[in-house]
Amino acid sequence: MALHQFILFASLFSIVTSQVPIPKRKLGYIFGEVKGITPVNVDAFLGPVCPDSKEVFPTLLQLANHYGPDVLTLRMHMFPLPYHRNSFLVAMGAQVVNRMISSAQGVYNWTGSVYDKIDTLSNTATKSMSEIQIISMLGDIAAGLGIQKSVFVQKMADPLVDEDARVEWKYTCTRGISGTPMFTINDVIVAADASWSLEDWRKVIDPLLSNNTSYQSFHSTGCKIGTTKCEYLPGKIECCTKGEACIPNIYSSAKYETLATPFCPDIFPSKSGACPQLPVWTPCDCRLGNIWCKKDIDCPARQKCCSYGCGCRSMCIIPDKIPKQIECKKPPRSFKIDPPHLISPCQLPKLPGPCIAALPRWWYSATSGRCEVFRYGGCCGNANNFLSQEDCEMQCVGGHLLT
Protein backbone atom coordinates (compact mmCIF):
# COMPACT_ATOMS: atom_id res chain seq x y z
CA MET A 1 0.00 0.00 0.00
CA ALA A 2 2.89 2.38 0.74
CA LEU A 3 4.17 1.93 -2.82
CA HIS A 4 0.72 2.67 -4.23
CA GLN A 5 0.47 5.84 -2.15
CA PHE A 6 3.91 6.96 -3.32
CA ILE A 7 2.98 6.40 -6.98
CA LEU A 8 -0.24 8.38 -6.56
CA PHE A 9 1.56 11.23 -4.75
CA ALA A 10 4.24 11.38 -7.44
CA SER A 11 1.58 11.46 -10.14
CA LEU A 12 -0.31 14.24 -8.39
CA PHE A 13 2.85 16.29 -7.94
CA SER A 14 3.83 16.02 -11.60
CA ILE A 15 0.33 16.99 -12.75
CA VAL A 16 -0.06 19.97 -10.45
CA THR A 17 3.33 21.39 -11.42
CA SER A 18 2.66 21.21 -15.18
CA GLN A 19 0.08 22.67 -17.55
CA VAL A 20 -3.09 20.59 -17.68
CA PRO A 21 -4.86 20.48 -21.08
CA ILE A 22 -7.78 22.90 -21.18
CA PRO A 23 -10.95 20.82 -21.65
CA LYS A 24 -13.45 21.59 -24.40
CA ARG A 25 -16.29 21.67 -21.87
CA LYS A 26 -16.76 21.92 -18.13
CA LEU A 27 -15.85 18.49 -16.83
CA GLY A 28 -17.99 16.11 -14.85
CA TYR A 29 -21.42 14.56 -15.33
CA ILE A 30 -24.44 16.52 -14.11
CA PHE A 31 -27.33 14.64 -12.52
CA GLY A 32 -30.81 15.49 -13.78
CA GLU A 33 -32.05 18.44 -15.80
CA VAL A 34 -30.20 21.43 -14.35
CA LYS A 35 -30.83 24.43 -16.61
CA GLY A 36 -29.20 27.32 -14.78
CA ILE A 37 -26.89 28.35 -11.98
CA THR A 38 -27.91 26.85 -8.65
CA PRO A 39 -27.03 28.20 -5.19
CA VAL A 40 -25.43 24.90 -4.17
CA ASN A 41 -22.97 22.90 -6.29
CA VAL A 42 -21.76 19.51 -5.09
CA ASP A 43 -18.85 17.92 -6.95
CA ALA A 44 -18.38 14.23 -6.16
CA PHE A 45 -15.06 12.60 -7.06
CA LEU A 46 -15.73 8.87 -7.22
CA GLY A 47 -13.61 5.84 -7.96
CA PRO A 48 -15.17 3.80 -10.80
CA VAL A 49 -14.61 0.51 -8.93
CA CYS A 50 -14.09 1.87 -5.41
CA PRO A 51 -16.25 0.14 -2.73
CA ASP A 52 -16.54 3.34 -0.67
CA SER A 53 -17.70 5.24 -3.75
CA LYS A 54 -20.29 2.54 -4.36
CA GLU A 55 -21.54 2.97 -0.80
CA VAL A 56 -22.00 6.74 -1.11
CA PHE A 57 -23.52 6.69 -4.62
CA PRO A 58 -27.19 6.12 -3.59
CA THR A 59 -26.95 8.88 -0.95
CA LEU A 60 -25.71 11.34 -3.57
CA LEU A 61 -28.73 10.60 -5.77
CA GLN A 62 -30.98 10.98 -2.75
CA LEU A 63 -29.32 14.32 -2.01
CA ALA A 64 -29.87 15.60 -5.56
CA ASN A 65 -33.50 14.51 -5.57
CA HIS A 66 -34.12 16.06 -2.15
CA TYR A 67 -33.08 19.58 -3.15
CA GLY A 68 -33.98 19.38 -6.83
CA PRO A 69 -32.28 20.86 -9.93
CA ASP A 70 -33.36 24.42 -9.10
CA VAL A 71 -31.41 24.41 -5.83
CA LEU A 72 -28.55 21.91 -6.14
CA THR A 73 -26.29 20.76 -8.97
CA LEU A 74 -24.65 17.36 -8.49
CA ARG A 75 -21.61 16.90 -10.73
CA MET A 76 -19.85 13.52 -10.69
CA HIS A 77 -16.19 13.12 -11.67
CA MET A 78 -14.51 9.80 -12.42
CA PHE A 79 -11.16 9.51 -10.62
CA PRO A 80 -9.65 6.09 -11.41
CA LEU A 81 -7.10 5.19 -8.75
CA PRO A 82 -3.95 3.37 -9.99
CA TYR A 83 -4.33 0.46 -7.57
CA HIS A 84 -7.81 -0.38 -8.93
CA ARG A 85 -6.75 -2.23 -12.06
CA ASN A 86 -9.91 -1.78 -14.14
CA SER A 87 -10.92 1.68 -12.98
CA PHE A 88 -9.52 3.60 -15.97
CA LEU A 89 -11.36 1.33 -18.42
CA VAL A 90 -14.61 1.99 -16.54
CA ALA A 91 -13.89 5.74 -16.70
CA MET A 92 -13.40 5.40 -20.46
CA GLY A 93 -16.67 3.50 -20.60
CA ALA A 94 -18.41 6.45 -18.95
CA GLN A 95 -17.06 8.69 -21.73
CA VAL A 96 -18.49 6.31 -24.34
CA VAL A 97 -21.89 6.18 -22.63
CA ASN A 98 -21.96 9.96 -22.37
CA ARG A 99 -21.41 10.17 -26.14
CA MET A 100 -24.02 7.57 -27.07
CA ILE A 101 -26.88 8.33 -24.66
CA SER A 102 -28.28 11.83 -24.93
CA SER A 103 -30.03 11.68 -21.56
CA ALA A 104 -28.16 13.27 -18.66
CA GLN A 105 -29.07 10.15 -16.69
CA GLY A 106 -26.97 7.88 -18.92
CA VAL A 107 -23.64 8.02 -17.08
CA TYR A 108 -25.39 7.68 -13.71
CA ASN A 109 -27.14 4.54 -14.98
CA TRP A 110 -23.74 3.29 -16.18
CA THR A 111 -22.12 3.99 -12.82
CA GLY A 112 -24.89 2.27 -10.88
CA SER A 113 -24.70 -0.77 -13.17
CA VAL A 114 -20.91 -0.99 -12.74
CA TYR A 115 -21.20 -0.72 -8.96
CA ASP A 116 -23.76 -3.52 -9.03
CA LYS A 117 -21.08 -5.75 -10.60
CA ILE A 118 -18.14 -4.31 -8.69
CA ASP A 119 -17.09 -7.70 -7.29
CA THR A 120 -16.66 -9.18 -10.77
CA LEU A 121 -14.49 -6.18 -11.74
CA SER A 122 -12.20 -6.34 -8.71
CA ASN A 123 -8.46 -6.96 -8.95
CA THR A 124 -8.83 -10.47 -7.57
CA ALA A 125 -11.67 -11.50 -9.86
CA THR A 126 -9.91 -10.26 -13.01
CA LYS A 127 -6.26 -10.98 -12.21
CA SER A 128 -5.97 -13.59 -14.99
CA MET A 129 -8.07 -11.70 -17.54
CA SER A 130 -6.81 -9.60 -20.44
CA GLU A 131 -7.82 -6.01 -21.15
CA ILE A 132 -9.89 -7.23 -24.11
CA GLN A 133 -11.83 -9.54 -21.81
CA ILE A 134 -12.45 -6.70 -19.35
CA ILE A 135 -13.74 -4.46 -22.14
CA SER A 136 -16.04 -7.29 -23.24
CA MET A 137 -17.48 -7.44 -19.69
CA LEU A 138 -18.05 -3.69 -19.80
CA GLY A 139 -19.70 -4.13 -23.19
CA ASP A 140 -22.23 -6.46 -21.58
CA ILE A 141 -23.03 -3.76 -19.02
CA ALA A 142 -23.42 -1.18 -21.79
CA ALA A 143 -25.78 -3.53 -23.62
CA GLY A 144 -28.03 -3.41 -20.57
CA LEU A 145 -28.32 0.34 -21.14
CA GLY A 146 -29.43 -0.15 -24.73
CA ILE A 147 -26.01 0.34 -26.37
CA GLN A 148 -24.97 -2.27 -28.91
CA LYS A 149 -22.02 -4.18 -27.46
CA SER A 150 -19.96 -4.22 -30.67
CA VAL A 151 -20.35 -0.44 -31.03
CA PHE A 152 -19.31 0.09 -27.40
CA VAL A 153 -16.19 -2.06 -27.82
CA GLN A 154 -15.28 -0.16 -30.98
CA LYS A 155 -15.69 3.22 -29.23
CA MET A 156 -13.41 2.06 -26.40
CA ALA A 157 -10.55 1.99 -28.95
CA ASP A 158 -11.15 5.62 -29.93
CA PRO A 159 -8.08 7.75 -28.97
CA LEU A 160 -10.38 10.70 -28.18
CA VAL A 161 -12.17 8.65 -25.54
CA ASP A 162 -8.84 7.77 -23.94
CA GLU A 163 -7.76 11.42 -24.09
CA ASP A 164 -10.95 12.74 -22.48
CA ALA A 165 -10.67 10.22 -19.64
CA ARG A 166 -7.06 11.31 -19.05
CA VAL A 167 -7.99 15.01 -19.03
CA GLU A 168 -10.70 14.30 -16.45
CA TRP A 169 -8.15 12.50 -14.26
CA LYS A 170 -5.59 15.31 -14.58
CA TYR A 171 -8.22 17.94 -13.78
CA THR A 172 -9.19 16.06 -10.63
CA CYS A 173 -5.55 16.03 -9.50
CA THR A 174 -5.40 19.84 -9.78
CA ARG A 175 -8.32 20.08 -7.36
CA GLY A 176 -6.25 18.50 -4.59
CA ILE A 177 -8.15 15.22 -4.70
CA SER A 178 -6.01 12.32 -3.47
CA GLY A 179 -8.52 9.51 -2.96
CA THR A 180 -12.14 8.50 -3.38
CA PRO A 181 -14.76 9.39 -2.53
CA MET A 182 -14.04 13.09 -1.94
CA PHE A 183 -16.38 16.06 -2.27
CA THR A 184 -16.54 19.81 -2.68
CA ILE A 185 -19.47 22.10 -1.95
CA ASN A 186 -19.29 25.34 -3.92
CA ASP A 187 -15.65 24.52 -4.77
CA VAL A 188 -14.59 23.99 -1.13
CA ILE A 189 -13.48 20.52 -0.03
CA VAL A 190 -15.70 19.14 2.74
CA ALA A 191 -14.87 16.36 5.17
CA ALA A 192 -17.69 14.08 4.00
CA ASP A 193 -17.23 10.34 3.62
CA ALA A 194 -19.15 7.23 2.64
CA SER A 195 -20.87 7.04 6.03
CA TRP A 196 -22.72 10.34 5.59
CA SER A 197 -26.49 10.12 5.39
CA LEU A 198 -28.84 12.65 3.80
CA GLU A 199 -29.27 14.28 7.21
CA ASP A 200 -25.50 14.74 7.52
CA TRP A 201 -25.41 16.50 4.16
CA ARG A 202 -28.37 18.67 5.11
CA LYS A 203 -26.57 19.91 8.22
CA VAL A 204 -23.97 21.46 5.90
CA ILE A 205 -26.17 22.57 3.01
CA ASP A 206 -29.32 23.90 4.72
CA PRO A 207 -27.51 26.83 6.41
CA LEU A 208 -26.24 27.90 2.98
CA LEU A 209 -29.85 28.22 1.81
CA SER A 210 -31.28 30.14 4.76
CA ASN A 211 -31.77 33.27 2.61
CA ASN A 212 -32.52 31.51 -0.70
CA THR A 213 -36.02 32.31 -2.02
CA SER A 214 -36.23 29.23 -4.29
CA TYR A 215 -35.51 26.88 -1.40
CA GLN A 216 -37.93 28.70 0.91
CA SER A 217 -40.61 28.41 -1.78
CA PHE A 218 -39.99 24.67 -1.97
CA HIS A 219 -40.45 24.21 1.76
CA SER A 220 -43.50 26.51 2.03
CA THR A 221 -45.52 24.82 -0.77
CA GLY A 222 -44.05 21.34 -0.48
CA CYS A 223 -43.31 21.33 -4.23
CA LYS A 224 -40.23 22.37 -6.17
CA ILE A 225 -40.31 25.22 -8.67
CA GLY A 226 -41.73 24.05 -11.99
CA THR A 227 -43.99 21.40 -10.43
CA THR A 228 -47.68 21.49 -9.55
CA LYS A 229 -49.09 20.75 -6.12
CA CYS A 230 -51.50 17.82 -6.32
CA GLU A 231 -53.55 17.17 -3.17
CA TYR A 232 -55.14 13.72 -3.01
CA LEU A 233 -56.26 13.71 0.63
CA PRO A 234 -56.52 16.63 3.07
CA GLY A 235 -52.96 17.46 4.08
CA LYS A 236 -51.39 14.92 1.68
CA ILE A 237 -49.78 16.10 -1.56
CA GLU A 238 -47.72 14.92 -4.50
CA CYS A 239 -45.83 17.16 -6.94
CA CYS A 240 -46.61 16.67 -10.63
CA THR A 241 -43.83 17.58 -13.03
CA LYS A 242 -44.14 19.05 -16.53
CA GLY A 243 -46.10 16.76 -18.84
CA GLU A 244 -47.97 15.03 -16.01
CA ALA A 245 -51.68 15.32 -15.25
CA CYS A 246 -53.05 15.85 -11.76
CA ILE A 247 -56.01 13.49 -12.08
CA PRO A 248 -58.92 13.88 -9.57
CA ASN A 249 -59.43 10.75 -7.57
CA ILE A 250 -60.83 11.19 -4.04
CA TYR A 251 -63.82 13.17 -2.76
CA SER A 252 -63.48 15.50 0.20
CA SER A 253 -66.57 15.28 2.41
CA ALA A 254 -65.80 18.72 3.81
CA LYS A 255 -65.59 20.62 0.53
CA TYR A 256 -67.64 18.36 -1.78
CA GLU A 257 -65.05 18.71 -4.51
CA THR A 258 -62.52 16.42 -6.11
CA LEU A 259 -59.00 16.16 -4.86
CA ALA A 260 -56.19 14.49 -6.74
CA THR A 261 -54.32 11.21 -6.90
CA PRO A 262 -50.62 11.18 -6.01
CA PHE A 263 -49.67 9.21 -9.11
CA CYS A 264 -49.35 12.17 -11.55
CA PRO A 265 -49.15 10.02 -14.73
CA ASP A 266 -47.82 11.29 -18.04
CA ILE A 267 -50.67 12.50 -20.24
CA PHE A 268 -49.11 10.89 -23.31
CA PRO A 269 -46.45 8.15 -22.91
CA SER A 270 -43.34 9.16 -24.84
CA LYS A 271 -42.51 5.64 -26.00
CA SER A 272 -44.60 2.71 -27.19
CA GLY A 273 -44.55 -0.71 -25.64
CA ALA A 274 -45.65 -2.23 -22.35
CA CYS A 275 -43.79 -2.66 -19.09
CA PRO A 276 -43.76 -6.19 -17.65
CA GLN A 277 -46.79 -6.78 -15.45
CA LEU A 278 -45.87 -7.18 -11.79
CA PRO A 279 -48.20 -8.59 -9.13
CA VAL A 280 -49.09 -6.39 -6.18
CA TRP A 281 -47.11 -8.60 -3.82
CA THR A 282 -43.85 -8.30 -5.76
CA PRO A 283 -41.20 -7.46 -3.13
CA CYS A 284 -39.22 -4.25 -3.42
CA ASP A 285 -35.89 -5.00 -5.06
CA CYS A 286 -34.02 -1.69 -4.94
CA ARG A 287 -30.66 -3.17 -5.82
CA LEU A 288 -27.83 -0.81 -6.60
CA GLY A 289 -27.28 -0.82 -10.32
CA ASN A 290 -30.87 -0.54 -11.46
CA ILE A 291 -31.14 1.86 -14.39
CA TRP A 292 -33.07 4.53 -12.56
CA CYS A 293 -35.45 6.86 -14.38
CA LYS A 294 -38.41 9.15 -13.89
CA LYS A 295 -39.81 9.20 -17.42
CA ASP A 296 -39.38 7.29 -20.66
CA ILE A 297 -37.18 10.08 -22.00
CA ASP A 298 -34.56 9.15 -19.38
CA CYS A 299 -34.18 5.71 -20.96
CA PRO A 300 -31.97 4.86 -23.94
CA ALA A 301 -33.21 3.60 -27.29
CA ARG A 302 -36.63 1.89 -27.04
CA GLN A 303 -36.48 1.16 -23.31
CA LYS A 304 -39.35 2.38 -21.15
CA CYS A 305 -39.34 3.70 -17.60
CA CYS A 306 -41.22 1.06 -15.63
CA SER A 307 -42.38 0.96 -12.03
CA TYR A 308 -41.62 -1.87 -9.62
CA GLY A 309 -45.06 -1.45 -8.12
CA CYS A 310 -43.65 -0.42 -4.75
CA GLY A 311 -41.60 2.35 -3.20
CA CYS A 312 -38.47 1.78 -5.27
CA ARG A 313 -37.23 3.98 -8.07
CA SER A 314 -38.46 3.14 -11.55
CA MET A 315 -36.03 1.51 -13.94
CA CYS A 316 -35.47 1.29 -17.70
CA ILE A 317 -36.72 -1.95 -19.25
CA ILE A 318 -37.13 -3.12 -22.86
CA PRO A 319 -40.91 -3.44 -23.38
CA ASP A 320 -42.18 -6.94 -24.06
CA LYS A 321 -45.17 -6.06 -26.21
CA ILE A 322 -46.90 -3.18 -27.98
CA PRO A 323 -50.16 -2.22 -26.25
CA LYS A 324 -53.19 -0.66 -27.83
CA GLN A 325 -53.25 3.11 -27.67
CA ILE A 326 -54.79 4.32 -24.44
CA GLU A 327 -56.94 7.40 -24.45
CA CYS A 328 -58.01 8.76 -21.11
CA LYS A 329 -60.03 11.96 -21.05
CA LYS A 330 -58.50 14.35 -18.57
CA PRO A 331 -61.15 15.34 -15.99
CA PRO A 332 -61.43 18.89 -14.69
CA ARG A 333 -59.03 19.91 -11.95
CA SER A 334 -61.83 20.61 -9.51
CA PHE A 335 -65.59 20.94 -9.62
CA LYS A 336 -68.41 21.55 -7.16
CA ILE A 337 -71.11 18.93 -6.56
CA ASP A 338 -74.43 19.48 -4.88
CA PRO A 339 -74.16 17.55 -1.57
CA PRO A 340 -77.47 15.64 -1.88
CA HIS A 341 -76.34 14.16 -5.23
CA LEU A 342 -72.80 13.27 -4.11
CA ILE A 343 -71.89 9.69 -4.98
CA SER A 344 -69.73 7.96 -2.41
CA PRO A 345 -66.40 6.60 -3.71
CA CYS A 346 -67.13 3.53 -1.59
CA GLN A 347 -70.07 2.67 -3.87
CA LEU A 348 -67.94 2.64 -7.01
CA PRO A 349 -66.54 -0.59 -8.49
CA LYS A 350 -62.88 -1.58 -8.52
CA LEU A 351 -61.28 0.01 -11.60
CA PRO A 352 -57.62 -0.88 -12.31
CA GLY A 353 -57.60 1.22 -15.51
CA PRO A 354 -55.99 0.42 -18.87
CA CYS A 355 -52.42 1.54 -18.08
CA ILE A 356 -49.69 -0.97 -17.29
CA ALA A 357 -48.14 0.17 -13.99
CA ALA A 358 -48.39 -2.12 -10.97
CA LEU A 359 -49.29 0.21 -8.12
CA PRO A 360 -50.64 -1.45 -4.96
CA ARG A 361 -53.87 0.34 -3.94
CA TRP A 362 -56.89 -0.37 -1.74
CA TRP A 363 -60.60 -0.28 -2.66
CA TYR A 364 -63.78 -0.80 -0.65
CA SER A 365 -65.77 -3.88 -1.69
CA ALA A 366 -69.47 -3.49 -0.98
CA THR A 367 -69.84 -7.24 -1.45
CA SER A 368 -67.38 -8.27 1.25
CA GLY A 369 -67.88 -5.15 3.36
CA ARG A 370 -64.14 -4.56 3.77
CA CYS A 371 -61.17 -2.86 2.12
CA GLU A 372 -59.15 -5.05 -0.25
CA VAL A 373 -55.87 -4.64 -2.11
CA PHE A 374 -55.73 -4.45 -5.91
CA ARG A 375 -53.32 -3.50 -8.68
CA TYR A 376 -53.85 -0.02 -10.14
CA GLY A 377 -52.53 0.54 -13.66
CA GLY A 378 -51.83 4.24 -13.05
CA CYS A 379 -54.49 6.02 -15.14
CA CYS A 380 -58.23 6.27 -15.83
CA GLY A 381 -59.22 4.97 -12.40
CA ASN A 382 -62.05 6.13 -10.18
CA ALA A 383 -62.42 7.52 -6.66
CA ASN A 384 -62.57 4.09 -4.97
CA ASN A 385 -58.79 4.04 -4.93
CA PHE A 386 -56.80 4.55 -1.72
CA LEU A 387 -53.09 4.54 -0.91
CA SER A 388 -53.43 2.40 2.21
CA GLN A 389 -55.87 0.16 4.02
CA GLU A 390 -56.05 2.77 6.76
CA ASP A 391 -57.12 5.52 4.32
CA CYS A 392 -59.73 3.21 2.82
CA GLU A 393 -61.20 2.25 6.19
CA MET A 394 -61.26 5.87 7.36
CA GLN A 395 -63.23 6.89 4.25
CA CYS A 396 -65.62 3.94 3.89
CA VAL A 397 -67.92 2.57 6.59
CA GLY A 398 -70.54 0.13 5.36
CA GLY A 399 -70.13 1.45 1.83
CA HIS A 400 -71.01 5.08 2.70
CA LEU A 401 -68.93 8.23 2.56
CA LEU A 402 -67.96 9.57 5.95
CA THR A 403 -69.42 13.00 6.68
Short mmCIF file of N, CA and C in Angstrom, two decimals, residues 41-47 53 60 74-77 175-194:
data_model
loop_
_atom_site.label_atom_id
_atom_site.label_comp_id
_atom_site.label_asym_id
_atom_site.label_seq_id
_atom_site.Cartn_x
_atom_site.Cartn_y
_atom_site.Cartn_z
N ASN A 41 -23.60 23.78 -5.31
CA ASN A 41 -22.97 22.90 -6.29
C ASN A 41 -22.13 21.87 -5.56
N VAL A 42 -22.49 20.61 -5.72
CA VAL A 42 -21.76 19.51 -5.09
C VAL A 42 -21.00 18.76 -6.18
N ASP A 43 -19.68 18.72 -6.05
CA ASP A 43 -18.85 17.92 -6.95
C ASP A 43 -18.41 16.67 -6.20
N ALA A 44 -18.73 15.52 -6.78
CA ALA A 44 -18.38 14.23 -6.16
C ALA A 44 -17.30 13.56 -7.00
N PHE A 45 -16.18 13.26 -6.38
CA PHE A 45 -15.06 12.60 -7.06
C PHE A 45 -15.07 11.13 -6.63
N LEU A 46 -15.50 10.27 -7.54
CA LEU A 46 -15.73 8.87 -7.22
C LEU A 46 -14.77 7.97 -7.96
N GLY A 47 -14.41 6.87 -7.31
CA GLY A 47 -13.61 5.84 -7.96
C GLY A 47 -14.53 4.89 -8.72
N SER A 53 -16.94 4.43 -2.80
CA SER A 53 -17.70 5.24 -3.75
C SER A 53 -19.04 4.58 -4.05
N LEU A 60 -25.87 10.17 -2.70
CA LEU A 60 -25.71 11.34 -3.57
C LEU A 60 -26.95 11.56 -4.44
N LEU A 74 -25.57 18.45 -8.81
CA LEU A 74 -24.65 17.36 -8.49
C LEU A 74 -23.83 17.05 -9.74
N ARG A 75 -22.52 17.17 -9.61
CA ARG A 75 -21.61 16.90 -10.73
C ARG A 75 -20.65 15.79 -10.31
N MET A 76 -20.68 14.68 -11.02
CA MET A 76 -19.85 13.52 -10.69
C MET A 76 -18.61 13.48 -11.58
N HIS A 77 -17.46 13.24 -10.95
CA HIS A 77 -16.19 13.12 -11.67
C HIS A 77 -15.63 11.71 -11.45
N ARG A 175 -7.38 19.64 -8.39
CA ARG A 175 -8.32 20.08 -7.36
C ARG A 175 -7.88 19.64 -5.97
N GLY A 176 -6.74 18.96 -5.89
CA GLY A 176 -6.25 18.50 -4.59
C GLY A 176 -6.89 17.21 -4.13
N ILE A 177 -7.50 16.49 -5.04
CA ILE A 177 -8.15 15.22 -4.70
C ILE A 177 -7.09 14.11 -4.69
N SER A 178 -7.04 13.35 -3.61
CA SER A 178 -6.01 12.32 -3.47
C SER A 178 -6.59 10.94 -3.23
N GLY A 179 -7.89 10.80 -3.19
CA GLY A 179 -8.52 9.51 -2.96
C GLY A 179 -9.99 9.61 -3.30
N THR A 180 -10.70 8.51 -3.11
CA THR A 180 -12.14 8.50 -3.38
C THR A 180 -12.87 7.77 -2.27
N PRO A 181 -14.10 8.21 -1.96
CA PRO A 181 -14.76 9.39 -2.53
C PRO A 181 -14.32 10.66 -1.80
N MET A 182 -14.26 11.77 -2.53
CA MET A 182 -14.04 13.09 -1.94
C MET A 182 -15.03 14.06 -2.58
N PHE A 183 -15.30 15.17 -1.85
CA PHE A 183 -16.38 16.06 -2.27
C PHE A 183 -16.01 17.52 -2.07
N THR A 184 -16.59 18.37 -2.91
CA THR A 184 -16.54 19.81 -2.68
C THR A 184 -17.97 20.34 -2.72
N ILE A 185 -18.22 21.36 -1.90
CA ILE A 185 -19.47 22.10 -1.95
C ILE A 185 -19.12 23.54 -2.30
N ASN A 186 -19.63 24.01 -3.41
CA ASN A 186 -19.29 25.34 -3.92
C ASN A 186 -17.78 25.54 -3.98
N ASP A 187 -17.09 24.51 -4.50
CA ASP A 187 -15.65 24.52 -4.77
C ASP A 187 -14.78 24.43 -3.52
N VAL A 188 -15.36 24.15 -2.37
CA VAL A 188 -14.59 23.99 -1.13
C VAL A 188 -14.67 22.53 -0.70
N ILE A 189 -13.50 21.91 -0.46
CA ILE A 189 -13.48 20.52 -0.03
C ILE A 189 -14.13 20.38 1.34
N VAL A 190 -15.03 19.40 1.46
CA VAL A 190 -15.70 19.14 2.74
C VAL A 190 -15.30 17.76 3.23
N ALA A 191 -15.34 17.60 4.55
CA ALA A 191 -14.87 16.36 5.17
C ALA A 191 -15.98 15.31 5.20
N ALA A 192 -16.66 15.11 4.09
CA ALA A 192 -17.69 14.08 4.00
C ALA A 192 -17.05 12.75 3.65
N ASP A 193 -17.73 11.67 3.99
CA ASP A 193 -17.23 10.34 3.62
C ASP A 193 -18.42 9.44 3.31
N ALA A 194 -18.12 8.17 3.07
CA ALA A 194 -19.15 7.23 2.64
C ALA A 194 -20.21 6.97 3.70
#
